[in-house]
Amino acid sequence: MPTLILVRHGRSTANTEGLLAGWTPGVALDERGAAQAAALPGRLAALPLAEIVTSPLQRCRETIRPLLEARPELSPHTDERIGECHYGDWSGRKLAELKDEPLMEVVQTHPSAAAFPDGESMRAMQTRAAEAVREWNARVERDHGADAVYLMCSHGDVIKSLVADALGLHLDLFQRISVEPCSITAIRYTRLRPFLVRLGDTGDFTTLVPREEPPGGEAEVGGGAGAP
């Protein structure tokens, strides 16, 4: 079965403003995110990509644009199932404000039970994304062979949930996974089990440098902004 390259979109204006973007329209890459996207073709130059699939949201489409320009033979496919979690009434709000919401504790410690007001549950998000991957695996293998490599550009929580699915981890453990903006995660699927062969690879180790204010124990909903 194919190898899936998962790319989280580059850093967005919502990331730098501390907002939970969700499906809010008009959320673009910021200057750093655009630079991350511009570097993506070089990082992936050795890979013979068979297909490119993207979330419909602007920040993902902007992330893969340089890659598509470098590979004009490929046409992108849009799949809403790998779009961001529908955060409902939380969309567009500041993460600093959401910390005090009772639901945030559930999101952090028992995400399989978390459902956003007028939005969707995290369990539903994982289910739709995993179904999309399985369908695309079959399609890519049918059209390009079992050794094909293809790419999906998606969002932090979606990618984390797919990694948890590949590892057989309960969704309640997915907050232990971190994927930074424009990071690359690779999962090689086989008939019997998936293999996680890369996780959150940015090629940049500055995020491991100790900070003046160490990060807390909570995961950043939506995936966070990455290195300062």
mmCIF file of C-alpha atoms in Angstrom:
data_model
loop_
_atom_site.group_PDB
_atom_site.id
_atom_site.type_symbol
_atom_site.label_atom_id
_atom_site.label_comp_id
_atom_site.label_asym_id
_atom_site.label_seq_id
_atom_site.Cartn_x
_atom_site.Cartn_y
_atom_site.Cartn_z
ATOM 1 C CA MET A 1 0.000 0.000 0.000
ATOM 2 C CA PRO A 2 1.144 3.605 -0.500
ATOM 3 C CA THR A 3 3.202 5.920 1.668
ATOM 4 C CA LEU A 4 1.347 9.016 2.829
ATOM 5 C CA ILE A 5 3.168 12.314 3.339
ATOM 6 C CA LEU A 6 1.187 14.546 5.702
ATOM 7 C CA VAL A 7 2.105 18.230 5.589
ATOM 8 C CA ARG A 8 0.659 20.634 8.090
ATOM 9 C CA HIS A 9 -0.011 24.044 6.542
ATOM 10 C CA GLY A 10 2.576 26.770 7.085
ATOM 11 C CA ARG A 11 2.279 29.243 9.924
ATOM 12 C CA SER A 12 -0.876 31.308 9.540
ATOM 13 C CA THR A 13 -2.051 34.718 10.653
ATOM 14 C CA ALA A 14 -4.332 32.966 13.146
ATOM 15 C CA ASN A 15 -1.352 31.092 14.611
ATOM 16 C CA THR A 16 0.573 34.288 15.262
ATOM 17 C CA GLU A 17 -2.506 36.073 16.633
ATOM 18 C CA GLY A 18 -3.288 33.213 19.018
ATOM 19 C CA LEU A 19 -6.668 32.480 17.421
ATOM 20 C CA LEU A 20 -8.397 29.158 16.950
ATOM 21 C CA ALA A 21 -9.097 29.500 13.249
ATOM 22 C CA GLY A 22 -11.167 26.423 12.473
ATOM 23 C CA TRP A 23 -13.066 27.019 9.227
ATOM 24 C CA THR A 24 -12.998 30.818 9.559
ATOM 25 C CA PRO A 25 -12.570 32.160 5.997
ATOM 26 C CA GLY A 26 -9.682 34.385 4.964
ATOM 27 C CA VAL A 27 -7.012 32.864 7.227
ATOM 28 C CA ALA A 28 -3.820 33.105 5.157
ATOM 29 C CA LEU A 29 -0.176 32.220 5.678
ATOM 30 C CA ASP A 30 1.853 34.885 7.434
ATOM 31 C CA GLU A 31 5.303 35.924 6.171
ATOM 32 C CA ARG A 32 7.040 33.033 7.874
ATOM 33 C CA GLY A 33 4.394 30.586 6.673
ATOM 34 C CA ALA A 34 4.899 31.747 3.086
ATOM 35 C CA ALA A 35 8.650 31.152 3.459
ATOM 36 C CA GLN A 36 7.976 27.682 4.858
ATOM 37 C CA ALA A 37 5.752 26.915 1.873
ATOM 38 C CA ALA A 38 8.408 28.207 -0.539
ATOM 39 C CA ALA A 39 10.929 25.784 0.967
ATOM 40 C CA LEU A 40 8.631 22.774 0.660
ATOM 41 C CA PRO A 41 9.505 21.847 -2.966
ATOM 42 C CA GLY A 42 13.181 21.565 -2.063
ATOM 43 C CA ARG A 43 12.475 19.465 1.016
ATOM 44 C CA LEU A 44 10.365 17.044 -1.021
ATOM 45 C CA ALA A 45 12.478 17.104 -4.200
ATOM 46 C CA ALA A 46 13.572 13.468 -3.886
ATOM 47 C CA LEU A 47 10.047 12.116 -3.594
ATOM 48 C CA PRO A 48 8.115 11.005 -6.705
ATOM 49 C CA LEU A 49 4.689 12.235 -5.615
ATOM 50 C CA ALA A 50 1.801 10.482 -7.340
ATOM 51 C CA GLU A 51 -1.009 12.729 -6.077
ATOM 52 C CA ILE A 52 -1.507 15.848 -3.970
ATOM 53 C CA VAL A 53 -4.629 16.162 -1.820
ATOM 54 C CA THR A 54 -5.456 19.250 0.195
ATOM 55 C CA SER A 55 -7.875 20.591 2.732
ATOM 56 C CA PRO A 56 -10.076 23.238 1.074
ATOM 57 C CA LEU A 57 -8.977 25.935 3.518
ATOM 58 C CA GLN A 58 -6.904 28.847 2.230
ATOM 59 C CA ARG A 59 -3.863 28.259 4.428
ATOM 60 C CA CYS A 60 -3.462 24.736 3.049
ATOM 61 C CA ARG A 61 -3.968 25.783 -0.559
ATOM 62 C CA GLU A 62 -1.328 28.501 -0.119
ATOM 63 C CA THR A 63 1.064 25.988 1.425
ATOM 64 C CA ILE A 64 1.023 23.625 -1.558
ATOM 65 C CA ARG A 65 1.041 26.352 -4.217
ATOM 66 C CA PRO A 66 4.874 26.468 -4.566
ATOM 67 C CA LEU A 67 4.955 22.672 -4.711
ATOM 68 C CA LEU A 68 2.396 22.637 -7.516
ATOM 69 C CA GLU A 69 4.343 25.299 -9.391
ATOM 70 C CA ALA A 70 7.444 23.110 -9.125
ATOM 71 C CA ARG A 71 5.492 20.049 -10.317
ATOM 72 C CA PRO A 72 3.123 21.280 -13.040
ATOM 73 C CA GLU A 73 2.284 17.703 -13.997
ATOM 74 C CA LEU A 74 0.265 17.349 -10.769
ATOM 75 C CA SER A 75 -3.224 18.709 -10.208
ATOM 76 C CA PRO A 76 -4.438 19.046 -6.628
ATOM 77 C CA HIS A 77 -7.471 17.220 -5.285
ATOM 78 C CA THR A 78 -9.551 18.880 -2.573
ATOM 79 C CA ASP A 79 -11.068 16.731 0.158
ATOM 80 C CA GLU A 80 -13.163 18.344 2.890
ATOM 81 C CA ARG A 81 -12.679 15.295 5.098
ATOM 82 C CA ILE A 82 -9.112 16.370 5.843
ATOM 83 C CA GLY A 83 -10.226 19.928 6.589
ATOM 84 C CA GLU A 84 -9.806 21.428 10.036
ATOM 85 C CA CYS A 85 -11.958 20.341 12.955
ATOM 86 C CA HIS A 86 -15.255 22.236 13.021
ATOM 87 C CA TYR A 87 -14.781 24.138 16.278
ATOM 88 C CA GLY A 88 -18.211 25.730 16.059
ATOM 89 C CA ASP A 89 -18.683 28.632 18.481
ATOM 90 C CA TRP A 90 -15.002 28.427 19.422
ATOM 91 C CA SER A 91 -13.897 29.352 15.894
ATOM 92 C CA GLY A 92 -12.103 32.685 15.656
ATOM 93 C CA ARG A 93 -11.759 33.058 19.434
ATOM 94 C CA LYS A 94 -8.495 33.687 21.256
ATOM 95 C CA LEU A 95 -6.910 30.571 22.727
ATOM 96 C CA ALA A 96 -6.051 32.551 25.849
ATOM 97 C CA GLU A 97 -9.771 33.088 26.469
ATOM 98 C CA LEU A 98 -10.658 29.465 25.788
ATOM 99 C CA LYS A 99 -8.294 28.183 28.490
ATOM 100 C CA ASP A 100 -10.917 28.937 31.139
ATOM 101 C CA GLU A 101 -13.743 27.147 29.341
ATOM 102 C CA PRO A 102 -14.748 23.929 31.177
ATOM 103 C CA LEU A 103 -14.673 22.095 27.842
ATOM 104 C CA MET A 104 -10.950 22.814 27.449
ATOM 105 C CA GLU A 105 -10.116 20.394 30.243
ATOM 106 C CA VAL A 106 -12.047 17.699 28.369
ATOM 107 C CA VAL A 107 -10.251 18.583 25.120
ATOM 108 C CA GLN A 108 -6.919 18.201 26.907
ATOM 109 C CA THR A 109 -7.524 15.060 28.946
ATOM 110 C CA HIS A 110 -10.465 13.195 27.368
ATOM 111 C CA PRO A 111 -10.699 14.419 23.752
ATOM 112 C CA SER A 112 -12.711 11.409 22.623
ATOM 113 C CA ALA A 113 -15.568 12.886 24.689
ATOM 114 C CA ALA A 114 -15.092 16.472 23.473
ATOM 115 C CA ALA A 115 -17.693 18.008 21.170
ATOM 116 C CA PHE A 116 -17.500 21.701 20.296
ATOM 117 C CA PRO A 117 -20.637 23.835 20.691
ATOM 118 C CA ASP A 118 -22.406 24.024 17.321
ATOM 119 C CA GLY A 119 -19.397 22.202 15.868
ATOM 120 C CA GLU A 120 -18.254 18.597 15.689
ATOM 121 C CA SER A 121 -16.674 16.137 18.072
ATOM 122 C CA MET A 122 -12.974 15.323 17.942
ATOM 123 C CA ARG A 123 -13.980 11.703 17.482
ATOM 124 C CA ALA A 124 -15.930 12.608 14.332
ATOM 125 C CA MET A 125 -12.952 14.602 13.044
ATOM 126 C CA GLN A 126 -10.667 11.588 13.393
ATOM 127 C CA THR A 127 -13.185 9.233 11.810
ATOM 128 C CA ARG A 128 -13.739 11.314 8.678
ATOM 129 C CA ALA A 129 -10.008 11.931 8.210
ATOM 130 C CA ALA A 130 -9.112 8.258 8.658
ATOM 131 C CA GLU A 131 -11.825 7.240 6.195
ATOM 132 C CA ALA A 132 -10.424 9.732 3.678
ATOM 133 C CA VAL A 133 -6.924 8.279 4.050
ATOM 134 C CA ARG A 134 -8.132 4.721 3.589
ATOM 135 C CA GLU A 135 -10.054 5.656 0.460
ATOM 136 C CA TRP A 136 -7.112 7.590 -0.966
ATOM 137 C CA ASN A 137 -4.754 4.699 -0.153
ATOM 138 C CA ALA A 138 -6.912 2.392 -2.261
ATOM 139 C CA ARG A 139 -7.242 4.926 -5.070
ATOM 140 C CA VAL A 140 -3.516 5.703 -5.210
ATOM 141 C CA GLU A 141 -2.565 2.029 -5.137
ATOM 142 C CA ARG A 142 -5.045 1.293 -7.922
ATOM 143 C CA ASP A 143 -3.845 4.145 -10.133
ATOM 144 C CA HIS A 144 -0.125 4.286 -9.304
ATOM 145 C CA GLY A 145 0.900 1.003 -7.695
ATOM 146 C CA ALA A 146 1.556 -0.259 -4.202
ATOM 147 C CA ASP A 147 4.863 1.616 -3.829
ATOM 148 C CA ALA A 148 3.424 5.035 -4.669
ATOM 149 C CA VAL A 149 3.930 8.104 -2.487
ATOM 150 C CA TYR A 150 1.271 10.784 -2.186
ATOM 151 C CA LEU A 151 0.790 13.926 -0.141
ATOM 152 C CA MET A 152 -1.993 15.425 1.928
ATOM 153 C CA CYS A 153 -1.883 18.995 3.252
ATOM 154 C CA SER A 154 -3.989 19.304 6.362
ATOM 155 C CA HIS A 155 -4.157 20.720 9.897
ATOM 156 C CA GLY A 156 -2.548 20.082 13.264
ATOM 157 C CA ASP A 157 -5.358 18.295 15.088
ATOM 158 C CA VAL A 158 -6.295 16.293 11.997
ATOM 159 C CA ILE A 159 -2.722 15.094 11.449
ATOM 160 C CA LYS A 160 -2.291 14.239 15.127
ATOM 161 C CA SER A 161 -5.475 12.179 15.013
ATOM 162 C CA LEU A 162 -4.228 10.313 11.920
ATOM 163 C CA VAL A 163 -0.927 9.553 13.632
ATOM 164 C CA ALA A 164 -2.829 8.205 16.628
ATOM 165 C CA ASP A 165 -4.923 6.058 14.294
ATOM 166 C CA ALA A 166 -1.806 4.694 12.576
ATOM 167 C CA LEU A 167 -0.156 3.856 15.902
ATOM 168 C CA GLY A 168 -3.266 2.259 17.359
ATOM 169 C CA LEU A 169 -3.401 4.933 20.063
ATOM 170 C CA HIS A 170 -6.674 5.863 21.671
ATOM 171 C CA LEU A 171 -7.762 9.375 20.702
ATOM 172 C CA ASP A 172 -7.438 10.353 24.366
ATOM 173 C CA LEU A 173 -3.645 10.108 23.903
ATOM 174 C CA PHE A 174 -3.393 12.192 20.741
ATOM 175 C CA GLN A 175 -2.565 15.405 22.631
ATOM 176 C CA ARG A 176 0.841 13.861 23.350
ATOM 177 C CA ILE A 177 1.710 14.252 19.657
ATOM 178 C CA SER A 178 3.144 17.496 18.264
ATOM 179 C CA VAL A 179 3.234 18.625 14.627
ATOM 180 C CA GLU A 180 4.508 22.130 13.921
ATOM 181 C CA PRO A 181 3.577 24.354 10.974
ATOM 182 C CA CYS A 182 4.827 22.984 7.644
ATOM 183 C CA SER A 183 6.144 19.861 9.344
ATOM 184 C CA ILE A 184 6.256 16.586 7.440
ATOM 185 C CA THR A 185 4.857 13.365 8.837
ATOM 186 C CA ALA A 186 5.098 10.131 6.846
ATOM 187 C CA ILE A 187 3.080 6.949 7.298
ATOM 188 C CA ARG A 188 3.803 3.847 5.249
ATOM 189 C CA TYR A 189 0.709 1.680 5.021
ATOM 190 C CA THR A 190 0.872 -2.094 4.557
ATOM 191 C CA ARG A 191 -1.732 -4.833 4.448
ATOM 192 C CA LEU A 192 -1.231 -5.688 8.122
ATOM 193 C CA ARG A 193 -0.235 -2.427 9.800
ATOM 194 C CA PRO A 194 0.907 1.163 9.195
ATOM 195 C CA PHE A 195 4.437 2.290 10.022
ATOM 196 C CA LEU A 196 5.105 5.818 11.247
ATOM 197 C CA VAL A 197 8.408 6.690 9.555
ATOM 198 C CA ARG A 198 8.540 10.463 10.144
ATOM 199 C CA LEU A 199 6.773 12.634 12.703
ATOM 200 C CA GLY A 200 6.604 16.417 12.646
ATOM 201 C CA ASP A 201 9.881 16.797 10.733
ATOM 202 C CA THR A 202 10.739 20.429 9.992
ATOM 203 C CA GLY A 203 14.500 20.036 9.620
ATOM 204 C CA ASP A 204 14.819 22.818 12.200
ATOM 205 C CA PHE A 205 15.991 22.066 15.723
ATOM 206 C CA THR A 206 15.555 25.567 17.143
ATOM 207 C CA THR A 207 12.264 24.498 18.681
ATOM 208 C CA LEU A 208 14.270 22.256 21.022
ATOM 209 C CA VAL A 209 16.290 25.162 22.430
ATOM 210 C CA PRO A 210 15.195 25.850 26.036
ATOM 211 C CA ARG A 211 12.915 28.863 26.260
ATOM 212 C CA GLU A 212 12.861 31.555 28.903
ATOM 213 C CA GLU A 213 9.313 30.470 29.686
ATOM 214 C CA PRO A 214 9.077 26.699 29.219
ATOM 215 C CA PRO A 215 5.870 25.497 27.537
ATOM 216 C CA GLY A 216 3.197 24.240 29.903
ATOM 217 C CA GLY A 217 1.732 20.764 30.039
ATOM 218 C CA GLU A 218 -1.277 21.513 27.869
ATOM 219 C CA ALA A 219 -1.438 20.826 24.135
ATOM 220 C CA GLU A 220 -2.282 23.735 21.855
ATOM 221 C CA VAL A 221 -5.666 23.167 20.282
ATOM 222 C CA GLY A 222 -5.347 23.507 16.518
ATOM 223 C CA GLY A 223 -1.635 22.708 16.611
ATOM 224 C CA GLY A 224 0.077 25.901 17.754
ATOM 225 C CA ALA A 225 2.337 28.363 15.980
ATOM 226 C CA GLY A 226 5.587 26.432 16.181
ATOM 227 C CA ALA A 227 8.989 27.997 16.862
ATOM 228 C CA PRO A 228 8.963 31.654 17.953
#
